[in-house]
Amino acid sequence: MSLLEPLYVPRARRPVQRQSASPRKILVVNGHPDPRPERFCAALCDAYEAGAQAGAWQARRLNVGALALAEPETIAHETGDATLELMRWSNRLVIVFPLWLDKPPERLRNLFERLARANNVERPASVVVTMEMPAFAHRAACRAASSGHIELPGIKTEKPIFIGCVDMISAAQRKRWLQSIHSLGVRGT
């Protein structure tokens, strides 16, 4: 037995260490107003969150549809403090929602309006948008209108991912989307 043998640790057993000043803390927001887990938005959030955890990132979830947001005042009193704390905890957001009438759902917009007023800090966010229309048609309409991206108060959106014809895509296509979103979670992007 050599003197070096006790010092040898196989590469596969070494823990993964990230060389960043602060740990990546990702808040995954399911912006669908229907909190049922069988919704495709919920599955996309699950895939991202599982990927983030597999990539050794810290990830938490916020389900907008599960919040009591019947009245705007409810946000501040019942869910505002806890939701604001989640926002402050994270240094990155991933927001998944269906596109309704060319906008994010009203509950999601209202929540981010209240949080933007309370927090007053713009956060970077990756955005995944599901829609019934073909994604290429929506992108073309955005270019024609010169908007180019989805607006949420207090959020600096990066290039959004559009998943079009969501009600008509096959199970195989859904699986590919879930794998793709899982990969983004692993990278924390």
Short mmCIF file of C-alpha atoms in Angstrom, two decimals:
data_model
loop_
_atom_site.label_atom_id
_atom_site.label_comp_id
_atom_site.label_asym_id
_atom_site.label_seq_id
_atom_site.Cartn_x
_atom_site.Cartn_y
_atom_site.Cartn_z
CA MET A 1 0.00 0.00 0.00
CA SER A 2 1.37 3.37 -1.05
CA LEU A 3 1.31 6.47 1.12
CA LEU A 4 -0.71 8.24 -1.59
CA GLU A 5 -3.57 5.73 -1.67
CA PRO A 6 -5.48 7.09 1.36
CA LEU A 7 -5.42 10.55 -0.24
CA TYR A 8 -6.93 9.37 -3.48
CA VAL A 9 -10.65 10.04 -3.88
CA PRO A 10 -12.29 8.83 -7.08
CA ARG A 11 -13.54 11.73 -9.21
CA ALA A 12 -17.15 10.52 -9.21
CA ARG A 13 -17.34 10.67 -5.40
CA ARG A 14 -16.16 14.25 -5.01
CA PRO A 15 -18.98 16.66 -4.22
CA VAL A 16 -19.83 19.24 -6.85
CA GLN A 17 -18.68 22.67 -5.74
CA ARG A 18 -19.83 25.84 -7.45
CA GLN A 19 -17.40 28.74 -7.64
CA SER A 20 -19.83 31.62 -7.21
CA ALA A 21 -19.93 34.43 -4.69
CA SER A 22 -23.51 33.65 -3.74
CA PRO A 23 -25.47 30.44 -4.21
CA ARG A 24 -28.01 30.36 -7.02
CA LYS A 25 -31.44 30.56 -5.51
CA ILE A 26 -34.15 30.06 -8.08
CA LEU A 27 -37.84 30.73 -7.55
CA VAL A 28 -40.01 28.79 -10.01
CA VAL A 29 -43.36 30.57 -10.46
CA ASN A 30 -46.31 28.69 -11.88
CA GLY A 31 -48.39 31.58 -13.18
CA HIS A 32 -51.36 29.50 -14.28
CA PRO A 33 -54.45 30.54 -12.30
CA ASP A 34 -55.59 26.89 -12.13
CA PRO A 35 -53.39 25.16 -9.52
CA ARG A 36 -54.22 21.59 -10.59
CA PRO A 37 -51.04 19.53 -11.13
CA GLU A 38 -52.28 18.04 -14.42
CA ARG A 39 -51.88 21.41 -16.19
CA PHE A 40 -48.96 21.54 -18.63
CA CYS A 41 -47.63 24.68 -16.91
CA ALA A 42 -47.39 22.69 -13.65
CA ALA A 43 -45.52 19.89 -15.44
CA LEU A 44 -43.09 22.43 -16.94
CA CYS A 45 -42.48 23.89 -13.47
CA ASP A 46 -41.92 20.38 -12.07
CA ALA A 47 -39.41 19.64 -14.84
CA TYR A 48 -37.48 22.87 -14.26
CA GLU A 49 -37.46 22.44 -10.49
CA ALA A 50 -36.26 18.82 -10.76
CA GLY A 51 -33.53 19.90 -13.16
CA ALA A 52 -32.41 22.72 -10.87
CA GLN A 53 -32.18 20.34 -7.93
CA ALA A 54 -30.25 17.83 -10.06
CA GLY A 55 -27.87 20.64 -10.97
CA ALA A 56 -27.29 21.40 -7.26
CA TRP A 57 -29.20 24.70 -7.31
CA GLN A 58 -31.56 25.77 -4.56
CA ALA A 59 -35.10 25.92 -5.93
CA ARG A 60 -38.45 26.86 -4.45
CA ARG A 61 -41.92 27.05 -5.99
CA LEU A 62 -44.68 29.64 -5.98
CA ASN A 63 -48.07 28.55 -7.39
CA VAL A 64 -50.06 31.68 -8.18
CA GLY A 65 -53.27 29.68 -8.64
CA ALA A 66 -53.04 28.42 -5.05
CA LEU A 67 -52.79 31.92 -3.57
CA ALA A 68 -55.90 33.60 -2.21
CA LEU A 69 -56.03 36.55 -4.60
CA ALA A 70 -59.74 37.23 -4.83
CA GLU A 71 -59.28 40.87 -3.82
CA PRO A 72 -56.17 42.99 -4.52
CA GLU A 73 -55.87 43.78 -0.79
CA THR A 74 -55.58 40.06 -0.04
CA ILE A 75 -52.16 39.97 -1.67
CA ALA A 76 -50.69 42.37 0.83
CA HIS A 77 -52.30 40.87 3.92
CA GLU A 78 -52.55 37.11 3.36
CA THR A 79 -49.83 36.24 0.87
CA GLY A 80 -47.80 39.38 0.33
CA ASP A 81 -45.32 38.92 3.15
CA ALA A 82 -44.57 35.27 2.38
CA THR A 83 -44.46 35.87 -1.37
CA LEU A 84 -42.26 38.93 -0.96
CA GLU A 85 -39.94 36.89 1.26
CA LEU A 86 -39.66 34.23 -1.48
CA MET A 87 -38.83 36.96 -3.98
CA ARG A 88 -36.17 38.38 -1.69
CA TRP A 89 -34.75 34.90 -1.06
CA SER A 90 -34.25 34.24 -4.77
CA ASN A 91 -31.73 35.85 -7.06
CA ARG A 92 -33.32 34.37 -10.18
CA LEU A 93 -36.90 33.79 -11.33
CA VAL A 94 -38.37 31.30 -13.75
CA ILE A 95 -41.97 32.16 -14.62
CA VAL A 96 -44.23 29.73 -16.50
CA PHE A 97 -47.69 30.82 -17.61
CA PRO A 98 -50.30 30.53 -20.36
CA LEU A 99 -50.79 33.46 -22.70
CA TRP A 100 -54.34 34.81 -22.47
CA LEU A 101 -55.47 37.53 -24.86
CA ASP A 102 -51.82 38.24 -25.67
CA LYS A 103 -50.96 38.87 -22.00
CA PRO A 104 -50.03 36.96 -18.86
CA PRO A 105 -53.05 35.93 -16.74
CA GLU A 106 -54.51 38.76 -14.66
CA ARG A 107 -53.74 37.05 -11.32
CA LEU A 108 -50.06 36.84 -12.25
CA ARG A 109 -49.93 40.46 -13.45
CA ASN A 110 -51.70 41.68 -10.29
CA LEU A 111 -49.33 39.74 -8.06
CA PHE A 112 -46.24 41.16 -9.76
CA GLU A 113 -47.68 44.70 -9.69
CA ARG A 114 -48.10 44.46 -5.92
CA LEU A 115 -44.67 42.86 -5.44
CA ALA A 116 -43.00 45.47 -7.67
CA ARG A 117 -44.48 48.28 -5.56
CA ALA A 118 -43.40 46.58 -2.32
CA ASN A 119 -39.96 45.43 -3.47
CA ASN A 120 -38.98 48.20 -5.91
CA VAL A 121 -36.23 46.01 -7.42
CA GLU A 122 -36.23 44.66 -10.95
CA ARG A 123 -35.44 40.95 -11.09
CA PRO A 124 -34.03 38.95 -14.01
CA ALA A 125 -36.38 36.20 -15.13
CA SER A 126 -36.57 33.37 -17.60
CA VAL A 127 -40.07 33.10 -19.00
CA VAL A 128 -41.83 30.08 -20.51
CA VAL A 129 -45.13 30.90 -22.20
CA THR A 130 -47.68 28.35 -23.36
CA MET A 131 -50.33 29.31 -25.89
CA GLU A 132 -53.00 27.87 -28.12
CA MET A 133 -51.81 29.70 -31.25
CA PRO A 134 -48.65 28.68 -33.11
CA ALA A 135 -45.55 30.17 -31.46
CA PHE A 136 -44.17 31.48 -34.77
CA ALA A 137 -47.37 33.49 -35.31
CA HIS A 138 -47.08 35.09 -31.87
CA ARG A 139 -43.41 35.96 -32.40
CA ALA A 140 -44.26 37.54 -35.77
CA ALA A 141 -47.04 39.59 -34.18
CA CYS A 142 -44.64 40.77 -31.43
CA ARG A 143 -42.08 41.87 -34.03
CA ALA A 144 -44.76 43.70 -35.99
CA ALA A 145 -45.93 45.50 -32.85
CA SER A 146 -42.29 46.22 -31.85
CA SER A 147 -42.93 44.84 -28.37
CA GLY A 148 -40.86 41.68 -28.75
CA HIS A 149 -41.34 40.40 -25.21
CA ILE A 150 -43.77 39.75 -22.41
CA GLU A 151 -44.22 42.49 -19.81
CA LEU A 152 -44.54 41.80 -16.09
CA PRO A 153 -44.04 44.58 -13.53
CA GLY A 154 -40.70 44.44 -11.71
CA ILE A 155 -39.36 41.75 -14.05
CA LYS A 156 -36.58 42.02 -16.58
CA THR A 157 -37.49 39.22 -18.96
CA GLU A 158 -34.92 37.55 -21.09
CA LYS A 159 -35.79 36.00 -24.43
CA PRO A 160 -38.97 34.06 -23.64
CA ILE A 161 -39.56 30.47 -24.66
CA PHE A 162 -42.89 30.12 -26.47
CA ILE A 163 -44.64 26.75 -26.62
CA GLY A 164 -47.36 27.06 -29.22
CA CYS A 165 -50.38 24.91 -30.06
CA VAL A 166 -50.16 23.51 -26.55
CA ASP A 167 -53.58 21.85 -26.75
CA MET A 168 -52.65 20.03 -29.95
CA ILE A 169 -49.06 18.86 -29.40
CA SER A 170 -48.47 15.15 -29.09
CA ALA A 171 -47.34 13.28 -25.98
CA ALA A 172 -43.90 12.87 -27.58
CA GLN A 173 -43.66 16.64 -28.19
CA ARG A 174 -44.70 17.33 -24.58
CA LYS A 175 -42.02 14.93 -23.38
CA ARG A 176 -39.38 16.72 -25.50
CA TRP A 177 -40.46 20.08 -24.06
CA LEU A 178 -40.28 18.71 -20.52
CA GLN A 179 -36.78 17.33 -21.19
CA SER A 180 -35.68 20.66 -22.64
CA ILE A 181 -37.01 22.61 -19.64
CA HIS A 182 -35.38 20.07 -17.27
CA SER A 183 -32.05 20.75 -19.01
CA LEU A 184 -32.49 24.49 -18.48
CA GLY A 185 -33.08 23.79 -14.80
CA VAL A 186 -29.88 21.77 -14.52
CA ARG A 187 -27.95 24.77 -15.93
CA GLY A 188 -29.94 27.24 -13.83
CA THR A 189 -30.83 29.34 -16.87
#
